[in-house]
XYZ file of C-alpha atoms in Angstrom:
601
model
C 116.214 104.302 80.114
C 119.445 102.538 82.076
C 121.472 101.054 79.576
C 122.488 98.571 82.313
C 118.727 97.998 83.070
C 117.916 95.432 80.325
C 120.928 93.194 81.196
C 119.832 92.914 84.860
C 116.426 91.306 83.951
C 118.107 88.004 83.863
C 121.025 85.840 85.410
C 121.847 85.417 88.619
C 122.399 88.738 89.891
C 118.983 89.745 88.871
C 117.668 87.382 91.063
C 119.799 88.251 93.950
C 118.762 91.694 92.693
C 115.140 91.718 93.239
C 115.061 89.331 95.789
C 116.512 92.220 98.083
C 115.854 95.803 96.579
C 112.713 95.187 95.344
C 110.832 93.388 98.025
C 110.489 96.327 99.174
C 111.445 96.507 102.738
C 112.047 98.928 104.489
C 115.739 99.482 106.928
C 116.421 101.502 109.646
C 120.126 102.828 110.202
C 120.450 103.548 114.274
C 123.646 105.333 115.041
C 124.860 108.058 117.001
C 126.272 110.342 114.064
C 124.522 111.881 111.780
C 125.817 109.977 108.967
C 124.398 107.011 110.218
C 127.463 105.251 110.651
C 128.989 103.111 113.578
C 131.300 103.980 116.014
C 133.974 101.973 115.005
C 134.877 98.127 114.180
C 133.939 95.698 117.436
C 135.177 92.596 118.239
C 132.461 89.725 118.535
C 134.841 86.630 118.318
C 135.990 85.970 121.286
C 132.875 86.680 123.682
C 129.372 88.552 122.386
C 129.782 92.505 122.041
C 127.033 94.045 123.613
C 124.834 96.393 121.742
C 122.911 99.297 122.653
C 119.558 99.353 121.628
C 118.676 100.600 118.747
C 122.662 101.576 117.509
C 124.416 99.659 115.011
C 127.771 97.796 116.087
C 129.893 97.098 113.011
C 132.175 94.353 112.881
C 134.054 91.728 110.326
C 134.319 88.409 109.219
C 136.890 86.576 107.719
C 134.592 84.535 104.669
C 136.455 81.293 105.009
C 136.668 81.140 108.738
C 134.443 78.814 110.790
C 133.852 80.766 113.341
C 131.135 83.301 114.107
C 130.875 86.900 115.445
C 128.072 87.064 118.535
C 126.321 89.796 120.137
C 123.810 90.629 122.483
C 121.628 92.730 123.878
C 120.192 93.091 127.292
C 116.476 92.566 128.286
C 114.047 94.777 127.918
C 113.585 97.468 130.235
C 110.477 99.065 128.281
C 108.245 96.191 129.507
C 107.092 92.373 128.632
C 105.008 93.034 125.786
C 107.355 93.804 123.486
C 108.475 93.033 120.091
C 112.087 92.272 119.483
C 113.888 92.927 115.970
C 117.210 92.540 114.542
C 118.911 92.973 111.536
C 122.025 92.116 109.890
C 123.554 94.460 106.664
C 126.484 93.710 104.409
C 128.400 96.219 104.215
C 131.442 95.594 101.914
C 134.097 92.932 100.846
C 134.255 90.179 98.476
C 131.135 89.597 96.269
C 130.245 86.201 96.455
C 128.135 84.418 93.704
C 128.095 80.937 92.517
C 128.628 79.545 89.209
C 127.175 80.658 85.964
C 125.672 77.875 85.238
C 123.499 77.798 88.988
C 120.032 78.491 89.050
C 119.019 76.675 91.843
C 118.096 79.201 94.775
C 119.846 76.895 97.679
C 123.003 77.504 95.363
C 123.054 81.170 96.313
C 121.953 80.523 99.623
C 125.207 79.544 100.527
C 126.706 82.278 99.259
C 125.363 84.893 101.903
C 126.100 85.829 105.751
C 123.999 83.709 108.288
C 122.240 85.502 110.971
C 121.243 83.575 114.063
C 119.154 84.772 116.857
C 118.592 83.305 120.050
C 116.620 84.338 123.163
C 117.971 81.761 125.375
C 121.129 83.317 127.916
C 122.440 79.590 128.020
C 122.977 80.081 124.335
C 124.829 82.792 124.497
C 127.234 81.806 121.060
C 123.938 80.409 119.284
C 125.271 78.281 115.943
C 123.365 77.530 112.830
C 122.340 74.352 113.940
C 121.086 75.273 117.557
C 117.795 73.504 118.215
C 116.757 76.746 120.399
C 118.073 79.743 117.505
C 116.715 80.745 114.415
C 118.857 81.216 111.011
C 118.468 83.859 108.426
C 119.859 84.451 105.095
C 121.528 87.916 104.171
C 119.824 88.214 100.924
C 120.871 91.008 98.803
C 123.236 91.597 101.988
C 120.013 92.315 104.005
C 118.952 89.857 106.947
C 116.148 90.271 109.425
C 114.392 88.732 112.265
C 111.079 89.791 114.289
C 110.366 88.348 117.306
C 106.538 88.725 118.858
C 106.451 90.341 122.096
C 107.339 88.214 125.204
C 109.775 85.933 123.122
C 112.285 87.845 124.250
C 112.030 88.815 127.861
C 115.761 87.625 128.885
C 117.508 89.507 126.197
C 118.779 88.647 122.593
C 121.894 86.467 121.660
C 123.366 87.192 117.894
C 125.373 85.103 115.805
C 126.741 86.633 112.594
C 128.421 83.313 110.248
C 129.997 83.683 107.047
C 128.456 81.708 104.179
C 128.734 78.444 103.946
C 130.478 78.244 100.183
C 132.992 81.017 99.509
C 133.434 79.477 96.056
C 137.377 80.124 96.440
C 137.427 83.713 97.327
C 139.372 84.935 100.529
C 138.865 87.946 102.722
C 136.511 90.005 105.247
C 133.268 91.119 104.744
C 132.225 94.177 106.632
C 129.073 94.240 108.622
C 126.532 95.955 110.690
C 124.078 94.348 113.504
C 121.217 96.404 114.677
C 118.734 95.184 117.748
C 115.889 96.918 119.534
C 113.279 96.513 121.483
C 112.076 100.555 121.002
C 111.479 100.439 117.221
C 111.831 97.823 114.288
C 114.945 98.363 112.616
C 112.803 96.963 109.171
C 109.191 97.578 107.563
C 107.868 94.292 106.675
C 104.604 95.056 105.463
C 104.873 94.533 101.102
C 103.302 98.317 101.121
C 106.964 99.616 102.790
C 105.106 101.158 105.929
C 106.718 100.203 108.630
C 103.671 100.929 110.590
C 100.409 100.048 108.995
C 98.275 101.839 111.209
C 100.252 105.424 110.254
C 98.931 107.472 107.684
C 102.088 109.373 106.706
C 104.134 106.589 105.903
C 105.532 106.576 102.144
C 105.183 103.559 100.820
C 107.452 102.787 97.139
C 109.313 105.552 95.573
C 108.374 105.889 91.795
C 110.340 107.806 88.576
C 108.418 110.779 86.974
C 111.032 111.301 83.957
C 114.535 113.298 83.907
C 115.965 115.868 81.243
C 119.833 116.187 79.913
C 120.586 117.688 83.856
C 117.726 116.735 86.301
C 114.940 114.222 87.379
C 111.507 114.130 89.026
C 110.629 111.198 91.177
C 107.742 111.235 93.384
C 106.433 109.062 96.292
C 103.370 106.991 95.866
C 100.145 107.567 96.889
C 99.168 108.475 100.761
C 96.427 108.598 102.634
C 94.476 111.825 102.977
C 96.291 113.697 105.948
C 95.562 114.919 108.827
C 97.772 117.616 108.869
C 101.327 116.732 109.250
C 103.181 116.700 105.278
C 104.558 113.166 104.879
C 107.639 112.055 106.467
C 109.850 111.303 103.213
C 113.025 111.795 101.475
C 115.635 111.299 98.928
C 119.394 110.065 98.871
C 120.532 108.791 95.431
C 123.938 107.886 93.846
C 125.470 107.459 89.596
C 124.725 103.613 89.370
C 128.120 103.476 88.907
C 128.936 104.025 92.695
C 125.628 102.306 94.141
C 126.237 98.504 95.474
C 126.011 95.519 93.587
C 123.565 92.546 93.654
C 124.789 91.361 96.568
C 124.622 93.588 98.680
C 122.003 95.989 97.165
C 119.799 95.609 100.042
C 122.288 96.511 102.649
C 121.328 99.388 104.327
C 125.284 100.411 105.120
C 126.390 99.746 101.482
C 123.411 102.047 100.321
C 124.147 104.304 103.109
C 128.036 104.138 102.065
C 127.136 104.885 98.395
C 124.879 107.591 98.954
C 127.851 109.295 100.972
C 130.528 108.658 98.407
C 128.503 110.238 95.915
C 128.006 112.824 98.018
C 131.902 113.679 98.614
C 131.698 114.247 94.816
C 129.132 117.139 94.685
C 130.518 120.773 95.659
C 129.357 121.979 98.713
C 127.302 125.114 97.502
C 125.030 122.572 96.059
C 124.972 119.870 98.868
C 121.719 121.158 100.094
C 119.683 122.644 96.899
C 120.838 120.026 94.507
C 117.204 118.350 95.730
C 114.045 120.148 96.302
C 111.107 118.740 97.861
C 107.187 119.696 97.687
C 103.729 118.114 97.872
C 101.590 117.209 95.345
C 98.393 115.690 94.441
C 98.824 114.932 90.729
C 97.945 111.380 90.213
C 95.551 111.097 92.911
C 91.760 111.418 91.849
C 90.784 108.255 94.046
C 91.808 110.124 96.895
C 90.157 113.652 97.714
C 92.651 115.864 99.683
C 95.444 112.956 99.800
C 99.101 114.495 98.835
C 102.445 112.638 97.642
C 105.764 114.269 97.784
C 107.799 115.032 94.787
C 111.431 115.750 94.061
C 113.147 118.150 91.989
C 116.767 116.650 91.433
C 118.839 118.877 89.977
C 122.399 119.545 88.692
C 122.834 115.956 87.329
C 125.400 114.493 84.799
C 123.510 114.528 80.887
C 123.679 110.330 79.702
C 124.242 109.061 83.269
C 123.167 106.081 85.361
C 121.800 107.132 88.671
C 119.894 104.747 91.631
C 117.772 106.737 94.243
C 116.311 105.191 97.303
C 113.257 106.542 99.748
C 113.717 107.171 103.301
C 112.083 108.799 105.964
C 113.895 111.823 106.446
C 112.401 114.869 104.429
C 116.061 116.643 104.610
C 118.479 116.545 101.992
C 121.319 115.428 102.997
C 119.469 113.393 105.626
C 119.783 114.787 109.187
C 118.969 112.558 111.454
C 120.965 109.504 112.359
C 118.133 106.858 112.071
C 115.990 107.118 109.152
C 114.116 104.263 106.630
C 115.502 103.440 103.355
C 113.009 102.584 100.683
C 113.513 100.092 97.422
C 115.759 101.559 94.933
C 114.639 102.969 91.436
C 117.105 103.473 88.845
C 117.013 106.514 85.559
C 118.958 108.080 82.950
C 119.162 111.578 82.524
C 118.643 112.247 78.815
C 121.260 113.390 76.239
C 119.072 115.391 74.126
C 118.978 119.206 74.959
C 115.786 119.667 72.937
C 114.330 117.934 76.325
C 113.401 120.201 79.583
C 111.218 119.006 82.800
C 107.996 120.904 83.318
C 105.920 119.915 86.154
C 103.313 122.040 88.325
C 101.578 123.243 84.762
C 98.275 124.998 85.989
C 96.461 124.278 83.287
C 97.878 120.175 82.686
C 97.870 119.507 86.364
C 99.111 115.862 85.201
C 102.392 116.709 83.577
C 105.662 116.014 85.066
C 108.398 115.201 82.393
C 110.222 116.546 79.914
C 108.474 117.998 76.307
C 109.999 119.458 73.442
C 111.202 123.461 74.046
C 114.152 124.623 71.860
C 117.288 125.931 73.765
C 116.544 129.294 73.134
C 113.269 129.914 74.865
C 112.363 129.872 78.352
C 110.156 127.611 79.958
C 107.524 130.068 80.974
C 107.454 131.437 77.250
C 107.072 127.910 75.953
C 103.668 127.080 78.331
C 102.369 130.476 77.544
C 102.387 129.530 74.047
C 101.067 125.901 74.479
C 98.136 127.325 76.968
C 96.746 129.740 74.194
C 95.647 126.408 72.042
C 94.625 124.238 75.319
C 92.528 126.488 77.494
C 89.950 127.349 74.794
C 90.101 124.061 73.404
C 88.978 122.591 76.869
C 86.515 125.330 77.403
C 84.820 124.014 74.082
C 84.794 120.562 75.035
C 83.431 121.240 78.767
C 80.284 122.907 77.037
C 79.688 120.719 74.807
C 79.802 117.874 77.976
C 77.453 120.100 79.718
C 74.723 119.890 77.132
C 74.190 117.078 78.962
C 72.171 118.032 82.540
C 75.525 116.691 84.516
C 74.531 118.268 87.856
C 70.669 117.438 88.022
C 70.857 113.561 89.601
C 67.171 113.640 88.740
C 67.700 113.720 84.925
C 69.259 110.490 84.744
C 72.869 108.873 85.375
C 74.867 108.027 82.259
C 77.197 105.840 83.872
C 77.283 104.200 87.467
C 81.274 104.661 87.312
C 81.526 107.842 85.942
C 80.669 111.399 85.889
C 81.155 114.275 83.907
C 84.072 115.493 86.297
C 85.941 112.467 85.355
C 85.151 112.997 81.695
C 86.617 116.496 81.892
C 89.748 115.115 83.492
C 90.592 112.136 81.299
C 89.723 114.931 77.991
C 92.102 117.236 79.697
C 94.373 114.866 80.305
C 94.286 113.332 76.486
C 94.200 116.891 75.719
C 97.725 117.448 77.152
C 99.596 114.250 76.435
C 98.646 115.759 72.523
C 99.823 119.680 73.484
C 103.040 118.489 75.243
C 104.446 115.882 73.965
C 107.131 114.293 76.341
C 110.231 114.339 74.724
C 112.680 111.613 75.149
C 116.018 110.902 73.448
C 116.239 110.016 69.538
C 116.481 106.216 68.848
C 119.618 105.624 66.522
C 117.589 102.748 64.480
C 114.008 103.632 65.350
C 113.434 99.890 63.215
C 115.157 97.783 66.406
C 114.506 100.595 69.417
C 111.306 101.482 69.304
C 107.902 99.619 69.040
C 106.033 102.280 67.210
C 105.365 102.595 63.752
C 106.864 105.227 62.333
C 104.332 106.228 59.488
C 102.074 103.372 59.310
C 102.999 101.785 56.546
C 103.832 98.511 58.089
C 100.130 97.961 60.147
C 97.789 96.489 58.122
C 95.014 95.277 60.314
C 96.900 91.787 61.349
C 98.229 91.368 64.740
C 101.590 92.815 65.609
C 101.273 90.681 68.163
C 102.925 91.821 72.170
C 105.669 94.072 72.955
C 107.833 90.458 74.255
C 111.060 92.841 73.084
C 110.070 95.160 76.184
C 110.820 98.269 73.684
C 109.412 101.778 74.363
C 106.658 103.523 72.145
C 108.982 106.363 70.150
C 108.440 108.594 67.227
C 111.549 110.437 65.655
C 110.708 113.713 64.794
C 112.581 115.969 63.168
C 114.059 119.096 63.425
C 112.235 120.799 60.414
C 108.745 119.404 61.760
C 106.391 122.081 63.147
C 104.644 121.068 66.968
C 101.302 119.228 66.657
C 99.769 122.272 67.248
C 101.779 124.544 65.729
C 102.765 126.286 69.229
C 106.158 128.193 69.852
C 107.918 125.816 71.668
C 111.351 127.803 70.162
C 113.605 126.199 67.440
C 115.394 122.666 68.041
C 118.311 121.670 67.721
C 118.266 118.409 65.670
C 115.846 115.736 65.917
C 114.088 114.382 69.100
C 111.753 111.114 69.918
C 108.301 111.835 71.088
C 107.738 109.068 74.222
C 104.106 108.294 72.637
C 100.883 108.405 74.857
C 99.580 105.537 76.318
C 96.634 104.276 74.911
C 94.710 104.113 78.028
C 94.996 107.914 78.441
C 92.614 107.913 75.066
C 90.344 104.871 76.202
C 90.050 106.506 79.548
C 87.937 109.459 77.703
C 86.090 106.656 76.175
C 85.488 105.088 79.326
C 84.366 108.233 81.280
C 82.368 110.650 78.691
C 78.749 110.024 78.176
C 77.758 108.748 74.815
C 76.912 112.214 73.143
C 80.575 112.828 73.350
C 80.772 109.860 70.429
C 84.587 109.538 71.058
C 86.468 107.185 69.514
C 90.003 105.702 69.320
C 91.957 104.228 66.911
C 92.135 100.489 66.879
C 95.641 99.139 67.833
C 96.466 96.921 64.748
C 95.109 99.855 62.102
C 96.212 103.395 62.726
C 96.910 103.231 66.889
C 100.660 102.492 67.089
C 101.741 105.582 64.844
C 100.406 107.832 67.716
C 100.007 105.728 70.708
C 101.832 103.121 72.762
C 100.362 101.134 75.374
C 101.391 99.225 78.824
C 104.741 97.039 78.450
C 102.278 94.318 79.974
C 99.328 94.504 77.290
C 97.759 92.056 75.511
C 98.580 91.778 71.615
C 95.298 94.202 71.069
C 97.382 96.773 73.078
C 94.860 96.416 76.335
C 94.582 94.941 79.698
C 97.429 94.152 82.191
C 99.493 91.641 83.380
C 99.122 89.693 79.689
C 102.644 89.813 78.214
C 104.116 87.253 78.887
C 104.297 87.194 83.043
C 105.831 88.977 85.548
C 108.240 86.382 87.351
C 108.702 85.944 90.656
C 107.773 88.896 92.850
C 107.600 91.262 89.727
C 111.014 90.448 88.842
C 110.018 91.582 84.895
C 109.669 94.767 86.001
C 111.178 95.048 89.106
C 108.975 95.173 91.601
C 105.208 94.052 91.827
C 103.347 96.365 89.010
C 100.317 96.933 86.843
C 99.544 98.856 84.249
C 103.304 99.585 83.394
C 104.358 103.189 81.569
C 107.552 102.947 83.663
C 109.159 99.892 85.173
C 111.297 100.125 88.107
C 114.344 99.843 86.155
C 113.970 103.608 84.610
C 112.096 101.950 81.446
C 109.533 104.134 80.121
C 107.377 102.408 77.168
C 104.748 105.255 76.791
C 103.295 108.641 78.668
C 100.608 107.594 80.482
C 99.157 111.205 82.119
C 98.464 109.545 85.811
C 96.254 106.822 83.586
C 97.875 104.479 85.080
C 97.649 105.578 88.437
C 94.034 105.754 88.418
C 93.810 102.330 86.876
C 95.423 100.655 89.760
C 93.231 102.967 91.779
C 90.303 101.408 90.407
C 91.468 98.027 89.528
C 90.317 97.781 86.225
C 91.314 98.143 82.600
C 90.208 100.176 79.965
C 88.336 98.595 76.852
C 86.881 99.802 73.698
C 83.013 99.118 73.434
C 83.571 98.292 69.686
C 80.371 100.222 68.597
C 80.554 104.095 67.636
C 78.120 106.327 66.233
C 78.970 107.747 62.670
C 79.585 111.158 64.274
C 82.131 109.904 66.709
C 85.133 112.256 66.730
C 88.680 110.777 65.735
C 91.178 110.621 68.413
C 93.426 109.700 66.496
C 96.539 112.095 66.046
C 96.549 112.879 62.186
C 93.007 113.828 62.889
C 93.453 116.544 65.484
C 91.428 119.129 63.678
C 88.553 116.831 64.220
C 89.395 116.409 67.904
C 90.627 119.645 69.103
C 87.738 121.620 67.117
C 84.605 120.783 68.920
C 81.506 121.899 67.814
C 78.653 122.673 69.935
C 75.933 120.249 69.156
């Protein structure tokens, strides 16, 4: 979890903050290098630079000048039906944010860089007020403007004003101006596809978890392909280093941060420190359909870092115009009791870090963990085939379900229990952590929602053997247990058929010593989008979200398995039918015998 994250949820630079980064648009960097950047400072003061299509010209304005910068670029050659775009990026200078005490939007409005477009040559130095030019906002020190095809069959005339209230502050800010009429230089579909018809377009970039020295992040969910991996990839930079709220949508100050980090990283590592595959954990709703998934590597323990998408799959990026994505920020972990597993054979679903003691390898840990969860799932999958699963004939037990999916939501119950993910101690588990910590204090009344936004952690000690009483090597000290959610236990609920007689905990009574739930649940620790609202384009958590384990602020409030994913897949939430049979076995975590030992009925 950021320990910046929290603070950003309100103010003004929050808004400013998810207003850009998290609408989640996509930018394009044109340039002739390789690093994306410009070939040098123009001048656009006196008469309009002109620009070659699809290269960005970079410039400066004086903030408490007048006067504009123009531009242009030369009609279309490619033919009359076609779409014009341009785009305007902050790149540094003074920060410029009204009062404290503003809320009003129009009071940051006049805090940002004006871009004006014009398709009329008689207006070649088009002004903010020009009946015939159009006027937008560098938000987050991003601005765009799409124009449909034939608007703009004379050519394009750019204007490029500072804001209109520098609130006393003096010097230049530092811009870029892209135009083109050969590709959009944004994506402005919500999804982050700058081409909706593609089907290898990435579309929001999402945190897996991190260790004390690495991360996993992974792209959302594609379409099933056709062939051809999905074009994305990775640049990131320590929070420290990436740009402020007002310009965090600039596409040059991301660009600029990514590189400075970059200078900092020795050059033996410059191309490993990132590896890249394809997966397709998280993804039953889609047969065959792949994401991609990065292995970050060789980070800073306790450290702040912010990693964008883009579309280039190489690390560092390669070519010179390539998408960035919206940002997500994480913290790498302090606790060395903590170490990232992913690609488990036998929990397909896990990627994040679980309790394995210094001392013993990875591969020796899994070993040990698979020898209790491959015969416990080979009881349970007989047992679920007493029932005549395959024979359509014999009846349905469910219109939604079948006894596939109740194999996968037991397996995946089964290994949120068997690896525990393993997340930093809480220094006063009382005020850091919404779980109860042995019970004592839920007695059946409400505890009402999570409005504190705190994350589901158990302590446990040193001393304390596994759950299962695997070899998972000794630890050193304590280390908090990230709980699971308590949709991955409903979701067995939901998809086994009724001889199963599962049953989980109820939230107020025993559930919060061994589960946590979605930081937007209801009080009875269900449903979505019921604590409390999300604010203005998902501002809460930032960005547009259901179901939330993790919030786009590196949050995590409990281990949800891919639950969540298939949730949103299916657009519906989990419930407990309130009725079991007197056989029904306990989910509940004290009473894992119960679970884990399945009897053949």
């Amino acid at each position: 979890m950021s320990n910046s994250s929290r603070r950003r949820r309100s103010g003004p630079n929050c808004c400013a903050r998810s207003r850009g980064a998290l609408a989640a648009l996509l930018l394009i960097i044109a340039a002739g290098s390789t690093s994306g950047t410009s070939a040098g400072l123009v001048d656009g003061t006196a008469s309009p630079y002109t620009l070659t299509d699809l290269r960005a010209a970079e410039s400066t304005i004086d903030i408490t000048s007048a006067n504009g910068a123009f531009f242009s670029l030369p009609a279309p050659t490619v033919g009359a039906n076609t779409s014009a775009y341009v785009t305007l990026s902050a790149c540094s200078g003074p920060e410029i944010y009204p009062p404290a005490n503003s809320r009003h939007r129009s009071a940051f409005d006049r805090t940002y860089l004006r871009l004006v477009v014009s398709t009329n040559s008689s207006n070649a130095q088009p002004q903010p007020g020009s009946e015939d030019a159009s006027v937008s906002l560098a938000r987050g020190g991003f601005a765009a403007k799409v124009l449909d095809p034939g608007d703009a069959l004379d050519g394009l005339w750019i204007g490029v004003f500072p804001p209109k209230d520098p609130h006393g502050l003096t010097g230049n800010l530092t811009f870029e101006v892209t135009a083109s009429y050969n590709a959009p230089p944004l994506g402005y579909t919500y999804a982050g596809s700058y081409d909706t018809g593609s089907k290898d377009n990435v579309y929001v970039l999402g945190l897996d978890d991190t260790d004390y020295a690495g991360a996993i992040l992974s792209a959302a969910p594609q379409e099933v392909l056709s062939g051809a991996p999905p074009k994305a990839g990775i640049i990131f930079s320590e929070t420290q280093r990436a740009p402020s709220s007002y310009f965090n949508s600039s596409a040059c100050a991301i660009r600029n941060a990514f590189y400075a980090f970059l200078d900092s990283v020795p050059d033996a590592r410059r191309t490993d420190i990132v590896q890249l595959n394809l997966t397709s954990r998280g993804l039953p709703a889609n047969a065959g359909a792949q994401r991609t998934q990065f292995k970050i590597t060789g980070l800073q323990a306790g450290t702040n870092y912010t990693a964008w998408l883009t579309s280039d799959p190489t690390f560092p990026p390669s070519s010179p115009n390539f998408f960035y994505g919206p940002a997500v920020k994480f913290m790498t972990k302090r606790n060395t009791n903590c170490r990232l597993v992913s690609d488990v054979s036998f929990c397909p679903d896990v990627a994040y870090a679980t309790a394995i003691g210094p001392s013993m390898t990875t591969a020796a840990a899994l070993s040990s963990i698979n020898e209790t969860v491959s015969p416990t799932l080979a009881n349970f999958t007989k047992t679920l085939h007493t029932f005549n699963c395959d024979n359509t004939d014999f009846g349905m037990y469910s219109y939604i379900a079948t006894c596939d999916d109740c194999q996968a939501a037991y397996q995946r119950w089964l290994c949120a229990v068997a690896i525990p993910r393993c997340v930093d101690t809480p220094t006063d588990a009382a005020t850091q952590s919404a779980a109860s910590q042995n019970g004592s204090d839920l007695t059946g009344a409400s505890t009402g929602v999570n409005a504190q936004l705190l994350p589901y952690v158990a302590t446990r000690e040193a001393s304390s053997p596994t759950r299962l009483n695997t070899s998972v090597g000794t630890f050193h000290g304590a280390w908090g247990e990230l709980l699971p959610c308590m949709g991955v236990c409903n979701m067995v609920e939901i998809m086994c058929p009724p001889l199963m007689h599962w049953l989980c905990p109820l939230w107020d009574i025993t559930a919060q010593r061994d589960y946590g739930t979605w930081a937007d649940a209801n009080a009875a620790g269900f449903g979505q989008g019921d604590n409390g609202g999300a604010g203005a384009n998902g501002e809460r958590w930032g960005g547009v979200q259901r179901y939330i384990a993790t919030d786009s602020f590196g949050n995590q409030y409990c281990n949800p398995l891919g639950v969540d994913l298939v949730l949103r897949q299916n657009n519906r939430a989990a419930r407990t039918s309130g009725v079991h049979s007197s056989l029904a076995m306990v989910a509940g975590m004290p009473a894992l015998a119960a679970a884990l030992c399945i009897a053949i009925l």
